[in-house]
Short mmCIF file of C-alpha atoms and ligand atoms in Angstrom, two decimals:
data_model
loop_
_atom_site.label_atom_id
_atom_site.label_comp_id
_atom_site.label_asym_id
_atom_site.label_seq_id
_atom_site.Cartn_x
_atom_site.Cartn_y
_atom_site.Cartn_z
CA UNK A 1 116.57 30.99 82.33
CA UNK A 2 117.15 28.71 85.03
CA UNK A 3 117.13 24.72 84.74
CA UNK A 4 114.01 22.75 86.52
CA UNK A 5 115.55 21.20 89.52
CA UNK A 6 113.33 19.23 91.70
CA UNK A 7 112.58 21.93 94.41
CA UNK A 8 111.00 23.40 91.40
CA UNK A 9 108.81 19.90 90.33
CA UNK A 10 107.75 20.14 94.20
CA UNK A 11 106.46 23.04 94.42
CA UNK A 12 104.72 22.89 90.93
CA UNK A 13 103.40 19.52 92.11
CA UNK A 14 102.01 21.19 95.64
CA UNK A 15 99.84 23.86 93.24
CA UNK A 16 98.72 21.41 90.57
CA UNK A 17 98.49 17.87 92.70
CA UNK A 18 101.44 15.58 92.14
CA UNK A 19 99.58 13.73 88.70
CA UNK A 20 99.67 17.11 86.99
CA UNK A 21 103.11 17.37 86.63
CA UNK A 22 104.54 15.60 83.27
CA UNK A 23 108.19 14.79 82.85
CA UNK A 24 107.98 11.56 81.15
CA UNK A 25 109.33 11.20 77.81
CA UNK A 26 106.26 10.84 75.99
CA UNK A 27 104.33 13.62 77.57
CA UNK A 28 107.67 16.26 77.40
CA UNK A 29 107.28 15.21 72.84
CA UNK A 30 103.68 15.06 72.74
CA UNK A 31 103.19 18.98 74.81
CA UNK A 32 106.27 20.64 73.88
CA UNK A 33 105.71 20.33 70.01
CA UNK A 34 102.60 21.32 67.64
CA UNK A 35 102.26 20.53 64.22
CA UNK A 36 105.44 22.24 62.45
CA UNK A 37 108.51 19.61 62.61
CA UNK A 38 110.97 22.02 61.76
CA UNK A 39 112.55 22.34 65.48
CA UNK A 40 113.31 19.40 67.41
CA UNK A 41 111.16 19.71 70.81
CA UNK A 42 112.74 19.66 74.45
CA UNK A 43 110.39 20.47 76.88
CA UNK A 44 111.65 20.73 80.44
CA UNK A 45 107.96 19.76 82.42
CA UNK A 46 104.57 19.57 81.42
CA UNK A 47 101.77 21.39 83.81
CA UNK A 48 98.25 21.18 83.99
CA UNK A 49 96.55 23.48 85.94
CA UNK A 50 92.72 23.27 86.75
CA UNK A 51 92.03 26.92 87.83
CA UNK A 52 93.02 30.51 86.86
CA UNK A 53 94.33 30.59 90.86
CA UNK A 54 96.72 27.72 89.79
CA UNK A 55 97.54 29.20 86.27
CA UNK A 56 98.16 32.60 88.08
CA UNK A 57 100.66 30.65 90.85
CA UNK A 58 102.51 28.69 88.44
CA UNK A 59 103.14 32.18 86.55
CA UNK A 60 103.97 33.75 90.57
CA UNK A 61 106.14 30.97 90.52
CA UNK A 62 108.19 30.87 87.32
CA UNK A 63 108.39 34.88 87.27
CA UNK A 64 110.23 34.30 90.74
CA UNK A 65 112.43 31.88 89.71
CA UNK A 66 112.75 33.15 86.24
CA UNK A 67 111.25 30.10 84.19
CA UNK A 68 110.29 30.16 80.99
CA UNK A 69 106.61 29.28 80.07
CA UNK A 70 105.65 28.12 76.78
CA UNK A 71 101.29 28.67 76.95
CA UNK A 72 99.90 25.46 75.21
CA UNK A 73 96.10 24.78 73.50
CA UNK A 74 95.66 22.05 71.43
CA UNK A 75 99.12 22.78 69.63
CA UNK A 76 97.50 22.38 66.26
CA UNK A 77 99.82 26.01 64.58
CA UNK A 78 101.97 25.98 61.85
CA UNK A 79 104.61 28.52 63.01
CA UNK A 80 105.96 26.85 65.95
CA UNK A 81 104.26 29.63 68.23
CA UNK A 82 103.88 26.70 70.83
CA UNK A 83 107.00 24.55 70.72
CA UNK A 84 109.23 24.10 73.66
CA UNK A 85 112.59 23.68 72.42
CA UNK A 86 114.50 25.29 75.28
CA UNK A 87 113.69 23.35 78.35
CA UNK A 88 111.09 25.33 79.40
CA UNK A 89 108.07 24.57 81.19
CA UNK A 90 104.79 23.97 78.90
CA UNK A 91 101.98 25.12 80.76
CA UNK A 92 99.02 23.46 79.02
CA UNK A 93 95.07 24.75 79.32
CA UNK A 94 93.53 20.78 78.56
CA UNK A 95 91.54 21.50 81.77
CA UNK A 96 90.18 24.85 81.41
CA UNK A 97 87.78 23.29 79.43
CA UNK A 98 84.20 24.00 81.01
CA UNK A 99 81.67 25.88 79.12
CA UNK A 100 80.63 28.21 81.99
CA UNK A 101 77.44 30.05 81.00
CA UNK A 102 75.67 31.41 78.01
CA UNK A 103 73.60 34.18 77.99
CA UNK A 104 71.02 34.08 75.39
CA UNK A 105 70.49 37.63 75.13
CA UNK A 106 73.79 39.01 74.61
CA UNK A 107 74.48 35.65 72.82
CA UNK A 108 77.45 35.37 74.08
CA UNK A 109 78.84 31.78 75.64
CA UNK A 110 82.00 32.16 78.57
CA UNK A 111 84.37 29.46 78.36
CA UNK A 112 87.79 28.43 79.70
CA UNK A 113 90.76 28.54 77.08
CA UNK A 114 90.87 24.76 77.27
CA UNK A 115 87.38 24.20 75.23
CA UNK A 116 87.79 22.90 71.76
CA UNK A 117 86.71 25.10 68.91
CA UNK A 118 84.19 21.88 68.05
CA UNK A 119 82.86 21.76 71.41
CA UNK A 120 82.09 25.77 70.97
CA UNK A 121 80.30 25.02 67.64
CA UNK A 122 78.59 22.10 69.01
CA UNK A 123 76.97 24.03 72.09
CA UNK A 124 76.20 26.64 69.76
CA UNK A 125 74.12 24.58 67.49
CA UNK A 126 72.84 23.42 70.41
CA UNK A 127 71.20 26.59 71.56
CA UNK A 128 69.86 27.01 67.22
CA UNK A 129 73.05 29.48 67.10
CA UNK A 130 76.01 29.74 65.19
CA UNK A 131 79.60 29.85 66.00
CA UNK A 132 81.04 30.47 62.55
CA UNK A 133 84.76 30.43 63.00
CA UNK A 134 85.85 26.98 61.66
CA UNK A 135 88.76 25.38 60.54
CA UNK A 136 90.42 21.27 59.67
CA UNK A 137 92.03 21.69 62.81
CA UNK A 138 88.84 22.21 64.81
CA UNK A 139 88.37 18.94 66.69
CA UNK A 140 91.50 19.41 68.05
CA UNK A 141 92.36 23.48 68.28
CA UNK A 142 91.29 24.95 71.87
CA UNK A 143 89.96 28.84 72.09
CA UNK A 144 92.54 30.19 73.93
CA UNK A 145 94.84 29.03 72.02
CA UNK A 146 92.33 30.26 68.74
CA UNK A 147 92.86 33.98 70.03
CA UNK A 148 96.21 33.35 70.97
CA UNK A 149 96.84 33.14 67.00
CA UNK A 150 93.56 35.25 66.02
CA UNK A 151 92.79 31.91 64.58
CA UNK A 152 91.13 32.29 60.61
CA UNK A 153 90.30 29.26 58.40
CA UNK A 154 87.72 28.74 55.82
CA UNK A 155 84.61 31.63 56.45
CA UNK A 156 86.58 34.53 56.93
CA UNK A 157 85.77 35.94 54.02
CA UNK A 158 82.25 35.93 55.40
CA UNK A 159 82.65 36.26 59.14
CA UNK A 160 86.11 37.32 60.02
CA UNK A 161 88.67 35.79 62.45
CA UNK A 162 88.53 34.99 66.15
CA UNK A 163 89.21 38.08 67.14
CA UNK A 164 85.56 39.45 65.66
CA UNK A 165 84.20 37.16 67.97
CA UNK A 166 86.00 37.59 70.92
CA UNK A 167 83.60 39.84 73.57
CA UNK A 168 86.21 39.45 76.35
CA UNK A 169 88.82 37.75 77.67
CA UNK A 170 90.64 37.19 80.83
CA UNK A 171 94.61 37.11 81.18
CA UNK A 172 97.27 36.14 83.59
CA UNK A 173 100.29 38.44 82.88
CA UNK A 174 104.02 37.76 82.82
CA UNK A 175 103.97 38.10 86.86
CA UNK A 176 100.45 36.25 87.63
CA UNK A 177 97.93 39.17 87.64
CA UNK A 178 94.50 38.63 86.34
CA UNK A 179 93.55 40.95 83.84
CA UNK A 180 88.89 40.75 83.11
CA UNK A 181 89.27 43.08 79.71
CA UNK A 182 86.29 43.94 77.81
CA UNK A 183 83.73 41.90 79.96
CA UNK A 184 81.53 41.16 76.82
CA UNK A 185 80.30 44.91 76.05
CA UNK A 186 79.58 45.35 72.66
CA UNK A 187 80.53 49.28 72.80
CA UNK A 188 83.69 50.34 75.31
CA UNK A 189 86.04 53.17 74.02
CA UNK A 190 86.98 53.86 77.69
CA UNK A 191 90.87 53.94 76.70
CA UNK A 192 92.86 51.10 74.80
CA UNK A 193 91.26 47.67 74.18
CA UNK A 194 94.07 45.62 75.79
CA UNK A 195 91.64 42.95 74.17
CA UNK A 196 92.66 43.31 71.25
CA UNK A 197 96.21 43.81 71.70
CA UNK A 198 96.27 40.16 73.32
CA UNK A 199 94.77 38.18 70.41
CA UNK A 200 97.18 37.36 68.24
CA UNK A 201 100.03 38.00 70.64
CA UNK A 202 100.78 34.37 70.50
CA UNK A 203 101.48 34.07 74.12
CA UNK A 204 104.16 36.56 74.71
CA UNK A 205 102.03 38.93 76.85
CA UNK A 206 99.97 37.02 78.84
CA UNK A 207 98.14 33.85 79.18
CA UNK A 208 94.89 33.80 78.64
CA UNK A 209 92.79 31.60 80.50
CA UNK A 210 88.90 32.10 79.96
CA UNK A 211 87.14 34.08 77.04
CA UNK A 212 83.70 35.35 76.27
CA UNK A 213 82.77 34.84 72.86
CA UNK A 214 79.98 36.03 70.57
CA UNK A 215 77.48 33.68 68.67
CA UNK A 216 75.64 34.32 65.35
CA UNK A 217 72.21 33.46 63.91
CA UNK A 218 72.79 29.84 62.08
CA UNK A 219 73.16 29.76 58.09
CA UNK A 220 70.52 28.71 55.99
CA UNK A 221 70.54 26.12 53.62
CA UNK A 222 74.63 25.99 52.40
CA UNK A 223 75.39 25.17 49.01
CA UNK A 224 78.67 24.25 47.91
CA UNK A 225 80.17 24.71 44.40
CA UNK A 226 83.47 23.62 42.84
CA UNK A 227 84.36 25.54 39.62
CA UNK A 228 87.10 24.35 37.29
CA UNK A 229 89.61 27.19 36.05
CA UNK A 230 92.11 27.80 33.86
CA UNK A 231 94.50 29.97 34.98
CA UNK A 232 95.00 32.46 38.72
CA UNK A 233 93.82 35.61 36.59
CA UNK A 234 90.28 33.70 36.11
CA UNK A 235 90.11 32.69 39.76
CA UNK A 236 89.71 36.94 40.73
CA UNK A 237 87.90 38.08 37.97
CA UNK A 238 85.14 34.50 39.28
CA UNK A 239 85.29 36.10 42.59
CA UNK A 240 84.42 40.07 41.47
CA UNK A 241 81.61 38.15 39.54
CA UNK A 242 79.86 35.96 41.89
CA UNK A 243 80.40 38.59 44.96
CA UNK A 244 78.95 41.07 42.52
CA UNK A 245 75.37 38.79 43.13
CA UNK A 246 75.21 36.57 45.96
CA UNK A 247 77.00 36.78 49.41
CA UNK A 248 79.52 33.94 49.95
CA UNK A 249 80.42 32.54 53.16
CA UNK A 250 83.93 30.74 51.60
CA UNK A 251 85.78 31.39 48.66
CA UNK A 252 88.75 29.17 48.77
CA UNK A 253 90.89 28.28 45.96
CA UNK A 254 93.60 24.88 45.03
CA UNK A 255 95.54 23.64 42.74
CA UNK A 256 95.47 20.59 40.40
CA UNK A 257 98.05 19.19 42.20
CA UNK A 258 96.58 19.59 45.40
CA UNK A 259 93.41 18.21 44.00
CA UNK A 260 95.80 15.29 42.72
CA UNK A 261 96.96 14.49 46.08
CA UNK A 262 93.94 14.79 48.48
CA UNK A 263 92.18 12.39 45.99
CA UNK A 264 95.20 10.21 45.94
CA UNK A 265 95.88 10.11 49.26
CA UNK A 266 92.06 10.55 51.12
CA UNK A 267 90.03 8.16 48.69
CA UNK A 268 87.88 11.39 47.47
CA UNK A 269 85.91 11.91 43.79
CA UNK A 270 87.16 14.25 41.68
CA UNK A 271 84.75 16.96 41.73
CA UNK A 272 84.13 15.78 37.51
CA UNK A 273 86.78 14.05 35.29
CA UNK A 274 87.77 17.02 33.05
CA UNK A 275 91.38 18.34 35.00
CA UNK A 276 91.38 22.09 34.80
CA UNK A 277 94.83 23.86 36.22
CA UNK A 278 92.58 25.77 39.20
CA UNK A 279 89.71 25.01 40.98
CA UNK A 280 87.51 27.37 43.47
CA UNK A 281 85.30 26.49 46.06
CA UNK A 282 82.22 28.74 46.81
CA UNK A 283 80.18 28.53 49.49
CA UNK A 284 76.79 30.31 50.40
CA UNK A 285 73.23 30.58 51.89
CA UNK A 286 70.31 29.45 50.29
CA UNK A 287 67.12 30.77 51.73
CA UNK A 288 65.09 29.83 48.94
CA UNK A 289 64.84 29.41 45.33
CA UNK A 290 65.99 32.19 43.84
CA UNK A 291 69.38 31.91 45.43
CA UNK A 292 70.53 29.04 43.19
CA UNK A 293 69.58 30.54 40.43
CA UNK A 294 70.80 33.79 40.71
CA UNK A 295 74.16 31.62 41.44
CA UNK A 296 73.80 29.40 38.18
CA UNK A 297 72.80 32.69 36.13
CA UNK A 298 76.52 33.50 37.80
CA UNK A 299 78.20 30.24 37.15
CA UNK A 300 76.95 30.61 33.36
CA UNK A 301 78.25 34.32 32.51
CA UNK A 302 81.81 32.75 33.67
CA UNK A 303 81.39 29.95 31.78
CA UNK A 304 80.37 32.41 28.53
CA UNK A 305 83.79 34.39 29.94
CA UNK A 306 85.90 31.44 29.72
CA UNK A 307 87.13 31.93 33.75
CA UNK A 308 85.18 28.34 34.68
CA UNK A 309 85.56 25.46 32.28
CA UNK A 310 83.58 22.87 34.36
CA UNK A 311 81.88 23.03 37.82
CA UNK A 312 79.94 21.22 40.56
CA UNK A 313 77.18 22.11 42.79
CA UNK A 314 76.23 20.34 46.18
CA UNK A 315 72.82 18.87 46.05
CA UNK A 316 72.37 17.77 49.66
CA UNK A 317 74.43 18.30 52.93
CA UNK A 318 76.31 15.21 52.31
CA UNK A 319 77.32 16.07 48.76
CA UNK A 320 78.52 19.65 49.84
CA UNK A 321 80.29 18.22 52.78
CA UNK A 322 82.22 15.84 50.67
CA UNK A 323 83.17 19.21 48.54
CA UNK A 324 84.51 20.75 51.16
CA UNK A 325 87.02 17.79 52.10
CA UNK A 326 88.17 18.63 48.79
CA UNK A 327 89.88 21.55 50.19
CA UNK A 328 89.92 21.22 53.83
CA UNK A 329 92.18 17.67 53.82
CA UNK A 330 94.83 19.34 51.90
CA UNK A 331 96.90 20.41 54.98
CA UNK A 332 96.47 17.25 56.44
CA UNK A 333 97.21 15.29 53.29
CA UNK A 334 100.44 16.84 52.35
CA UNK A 335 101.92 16.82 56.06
CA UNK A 336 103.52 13.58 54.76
CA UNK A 337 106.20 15.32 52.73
CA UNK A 338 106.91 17.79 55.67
CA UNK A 339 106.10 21.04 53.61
CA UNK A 340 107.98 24.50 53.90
CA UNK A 341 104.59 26.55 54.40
CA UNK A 342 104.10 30.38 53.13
CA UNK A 343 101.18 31.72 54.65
CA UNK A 344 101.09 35.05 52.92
CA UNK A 345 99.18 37.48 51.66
CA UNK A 346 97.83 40.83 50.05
CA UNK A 347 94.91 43.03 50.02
CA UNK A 348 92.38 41.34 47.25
CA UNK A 349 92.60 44.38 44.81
CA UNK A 350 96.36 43.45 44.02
CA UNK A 351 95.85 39.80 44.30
CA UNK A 352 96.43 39.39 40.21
CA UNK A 353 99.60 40.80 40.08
CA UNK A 354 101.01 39.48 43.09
CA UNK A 355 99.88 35.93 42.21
CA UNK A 356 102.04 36.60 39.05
CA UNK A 357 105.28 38.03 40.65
CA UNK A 358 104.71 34.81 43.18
CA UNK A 359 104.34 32.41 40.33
CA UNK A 360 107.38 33.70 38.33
CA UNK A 361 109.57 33.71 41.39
CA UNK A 362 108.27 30.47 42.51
CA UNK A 363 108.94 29.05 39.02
CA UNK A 364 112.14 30.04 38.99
CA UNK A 365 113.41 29.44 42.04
CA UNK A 366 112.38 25.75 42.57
CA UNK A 367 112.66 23.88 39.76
CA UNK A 368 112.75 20.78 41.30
CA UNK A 369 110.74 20.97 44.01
CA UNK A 370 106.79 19.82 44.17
CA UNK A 371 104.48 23.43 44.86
CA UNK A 372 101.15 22.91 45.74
CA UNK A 373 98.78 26.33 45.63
CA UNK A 374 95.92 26.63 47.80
CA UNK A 375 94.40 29.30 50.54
CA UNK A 376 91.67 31.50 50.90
CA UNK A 377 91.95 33.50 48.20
CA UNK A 378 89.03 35.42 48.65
CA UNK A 379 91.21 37.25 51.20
CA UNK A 380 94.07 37.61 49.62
CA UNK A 381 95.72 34.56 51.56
CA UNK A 382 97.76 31.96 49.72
CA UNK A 383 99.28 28.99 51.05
CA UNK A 384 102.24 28.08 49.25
CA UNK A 385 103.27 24.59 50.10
CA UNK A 386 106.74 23.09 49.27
CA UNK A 387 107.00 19.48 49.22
CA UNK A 388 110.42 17.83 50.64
CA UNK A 389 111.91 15.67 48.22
CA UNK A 390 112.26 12.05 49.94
CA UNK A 391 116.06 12.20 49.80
CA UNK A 392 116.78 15.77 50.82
CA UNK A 393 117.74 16.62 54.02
CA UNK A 394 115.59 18.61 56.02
CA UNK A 395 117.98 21.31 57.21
CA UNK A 396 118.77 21.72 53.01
CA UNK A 397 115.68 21.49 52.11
CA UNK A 398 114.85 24.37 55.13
CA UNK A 399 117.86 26.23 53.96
CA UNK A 400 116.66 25.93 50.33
CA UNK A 401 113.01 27.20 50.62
CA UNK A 402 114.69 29.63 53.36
CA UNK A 403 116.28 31.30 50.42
CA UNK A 404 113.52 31.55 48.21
CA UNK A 405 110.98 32.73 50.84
CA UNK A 406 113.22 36.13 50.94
CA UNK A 407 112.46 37.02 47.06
CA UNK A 408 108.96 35.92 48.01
CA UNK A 409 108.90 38.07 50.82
CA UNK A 410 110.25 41.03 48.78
CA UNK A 411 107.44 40.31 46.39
CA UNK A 412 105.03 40.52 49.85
CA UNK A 413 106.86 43.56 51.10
CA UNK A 414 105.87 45.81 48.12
CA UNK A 415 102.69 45.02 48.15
CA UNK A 416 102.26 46.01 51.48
CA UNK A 417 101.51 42.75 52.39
CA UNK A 418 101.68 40.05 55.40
CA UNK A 419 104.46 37.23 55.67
CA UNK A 420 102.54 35.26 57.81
CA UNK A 421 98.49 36.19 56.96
CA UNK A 422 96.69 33.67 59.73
CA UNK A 423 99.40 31.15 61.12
CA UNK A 424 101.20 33.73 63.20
CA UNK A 425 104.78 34.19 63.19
CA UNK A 426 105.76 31.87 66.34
CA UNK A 427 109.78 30.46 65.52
CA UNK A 428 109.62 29.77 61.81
CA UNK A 429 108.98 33.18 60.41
CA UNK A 430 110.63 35.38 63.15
CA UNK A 431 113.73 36.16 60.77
CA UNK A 432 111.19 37.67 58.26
CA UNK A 433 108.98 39.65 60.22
CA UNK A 434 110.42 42.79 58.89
CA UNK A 435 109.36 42.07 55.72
CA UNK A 436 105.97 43.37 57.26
CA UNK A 437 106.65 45.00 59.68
CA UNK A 438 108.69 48.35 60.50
CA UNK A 439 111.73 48.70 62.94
CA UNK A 440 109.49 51.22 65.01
CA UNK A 441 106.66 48.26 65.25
CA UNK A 442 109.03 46.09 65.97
CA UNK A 443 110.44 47.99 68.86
CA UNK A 444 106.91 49.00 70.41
CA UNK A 445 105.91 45.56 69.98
CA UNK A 446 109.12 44.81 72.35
CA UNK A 447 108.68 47.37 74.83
CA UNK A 448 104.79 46.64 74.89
CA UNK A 449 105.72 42.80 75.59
CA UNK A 450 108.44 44.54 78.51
CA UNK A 451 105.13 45.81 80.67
CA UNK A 452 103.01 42.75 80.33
CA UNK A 453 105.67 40.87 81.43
CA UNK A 454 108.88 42.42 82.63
CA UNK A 455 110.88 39.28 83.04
CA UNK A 456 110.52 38.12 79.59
CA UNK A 457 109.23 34.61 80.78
CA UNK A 458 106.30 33.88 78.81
CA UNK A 459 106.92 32.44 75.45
CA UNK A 460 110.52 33.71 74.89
CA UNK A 461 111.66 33.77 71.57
CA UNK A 462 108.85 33.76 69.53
CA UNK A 463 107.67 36.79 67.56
CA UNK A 464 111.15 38.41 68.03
CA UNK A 465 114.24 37.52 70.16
C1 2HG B 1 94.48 25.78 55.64
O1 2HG B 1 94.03 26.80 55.14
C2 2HG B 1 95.32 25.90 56.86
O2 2HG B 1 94.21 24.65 55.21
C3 2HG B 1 96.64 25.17 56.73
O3 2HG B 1 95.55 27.23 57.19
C4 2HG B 1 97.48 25.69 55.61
O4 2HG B 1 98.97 23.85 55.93
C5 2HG B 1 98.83 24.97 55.46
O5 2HG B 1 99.76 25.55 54.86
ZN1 ZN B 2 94.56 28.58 55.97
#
């Protein structure tokens, strides 16, 4: 890829306006990294575009100069999907960030890849609707960069991932054409759904630059509860019970230790004194009386089962909000010790014995490492965090974990499951992806990326070499 000389900062600068071109030193860290710190970052210019004309010339103009374009939301992803560590020109979306127009009937909202997920939720509830995909990251994470990952978090087990809610999107390909795919229809089987084949493509086939997405009814009434387990086994055979009754919006799961450190580290309550080894979070709608009820009448059979040895339930907004942060700071809280992150996962039938060939490995393997357990279990998604000892080197400790992640991923592989379940695959877990994925994937997924953009210049490197 070719070096950014100035001839190329001019011309940049005459489609942008000369303040919309970044190459100071603080600008080239803060846009070419996201929240991994496993690469260091060396951006080569930082552009902001205003339009999807300028987005589509700065791609005209990279494609003919063969430049390398790293796409960049609010860089909040954990697999380095939007690090620039090659020079190469981070073309950031900050200003795409106008709610166009929301029509009430379809219930749909258009808005430029620069909004932030909050904003989105915010206008929602504004107009008594719901936009239900939500995450810790959210006053921060943008949408385009949301369906760039197919962004999940905490309701999924309720409501899906980005990519249920995505009615449309438009793209700038690899050579600066503007693909309008879907257009918000609800039913279109008039050939592929090049829609879908974007979301999640983490950049590598196009940019995309404005989305329609789909808003729900609002939820009534959530209650939160916190239930105190003994052991993983209990945590499944809670979930088959309460899912057997209610509907849940959330079902996440976490570890003492993670409990240890949030509380330790975000001046939060313990949920009640008694430590148990596990604790899950539950989540759902109350529309009136008989909901609680029917969830205590729940909460008591797996007490009278010995899966939940203590528990919690949210009494007001506040209280069930405070629950949450429980769970939701974890991320946040152990970013201190610069984990090595799994994000893996299985279909929820064999979570139990997965868990188990996990936990032996794990056991085994790191002995004198810190593990903290968390996810969203209720989809089969665990997020295994490995804390850095203070001493330890990073590239050992990253060498270290590196090791163990491949009996991990062996563990994933026959359970036909996913080495990287909602953080995409980006730099970190490129050298596993066929742990999940077959040769004959891999190489469609290549020659796919080859006619979205036939110079390779968006995103190189990430996904696959
Ligand atoms: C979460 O579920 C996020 O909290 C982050 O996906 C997980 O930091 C992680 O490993
Ligand atoms: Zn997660």
């Amino acid at each position: 890829m070719t070096p950014i000389g100035k001839d190329i900062l001019a011309a940049l600068q005459g489609i942008v306006g000369a303040g919309r071109v970044l190459t100071d030193a603080e600008s080239l860290l803060r846009y070419g990294r996201d929240w991994t710190r496993a690469h260091t970052p060396d951006a080569g210019v930082i552009v902001l575009p205003s339009s999807i004309g300028q987005v589509q010339d700065v791609v005209r103009l990279a494609a003919s100069k063969q430049l390398a374009i790293v796409p960049s939301g609010g860089r909040t992803g954990l697999s380095a999907g939007a690090v620039a560590c090659n020079s190469e020109m981070v073309l950031a979306l900050d200003r795409l960030n106008r709610i166009e127009d929301f029509n009430p009937v379809d219930r749909t909202v258009r808005c430029g890849a620069g909004v932030v997920t909050e904003q989105l939720q915010q206008y929602a509830d504004a107009q008594g609707l719901f936009y239900p995909v939500d995450f810790a990251s959210s006053g921060s994470s943008q949408i385009g960069g949301n369906i760039s990952t197919n962004a999940g978090g905490i309701k999924v087990i309720r409501h899906g991932m980005t990519r249920d809610w995505v009615a449309g999107l438009k793209l700038v390909t690899g050579t600066g054409e503007l693909l309008d795919l879907n257009r918000g229809l609800v039913k279109n089987n008039a050939g592929y759904d090049l829609r879908h084949l974007v979301i999640g493509a983490e950049g590598t086939l196009g940019i995309v630059v404005e989305a329609t997405m789909s808003l729900s009814r609002p939820p009534e009434n959530l209650a939160v509860m916190v239930l105190g387990v003994p052991d993983m086994a209990s945590i499944m055979s809670v979930l088959a019970a309460f899912q057997g009754g209610i509907e849940l919006s959330a079902f996440e799961f976490f570890s003492e230790l993670a409990l240890c450190k949030v509380v330790a580290h975000q001046g939060l309550q313990r949920p009640f004194d008694n430590p148990t080894q596990y604790y899950a979070l539950l989540e759902f709608e109350q529309p009136d009386e008989q909901a609680m009820e029917t969830a205590m009448g729940l909460f008591e059979h797996c007490v009278g089962r010995g899966w939940v040895l203590d528990g919690v339930v949210s009494q007001s907004v506040a209280q069930a909000q405070a629950l949450w942060r429980l769970r939701e700071d974890i991320s946040e809280t152990l970013s201190r010790w610069t984990p090595y992150k799994n994000d893996i996962s299985t279909v929820v039938s064999r979570v139990p014995s997965f868990l188990a060939e996990v936990e032996a490995v794990v056991s085994a393997s790191y002995p004198d490492f810190e593990i903290v357990w968390y996810g969203h279990i209720g989809d089969g998604n665990l997020h295994l965090n490995v804390l850095k000892p203070d001493g330890l080197a990073m590239e050992e400790f990253q060498r270290r974990c590196g090791e163990v992640s491949k009996q991990v991923f062996e563990i994933v592989q026959r359970h036909g499951g996913s080495i990287s379940a909602e953080h995409g695959v980006g730099l970190l877990k490129k050298d596993y992806l066929h742990y999940s994925r077959s040769p004959l994937e891999i190489e469609i997924m290549r020659q796919i990326k080859r006619v979205f953009d036939p110079q390779g210049i968006l995103n190189p490197g990430k996904i696959f070499d």
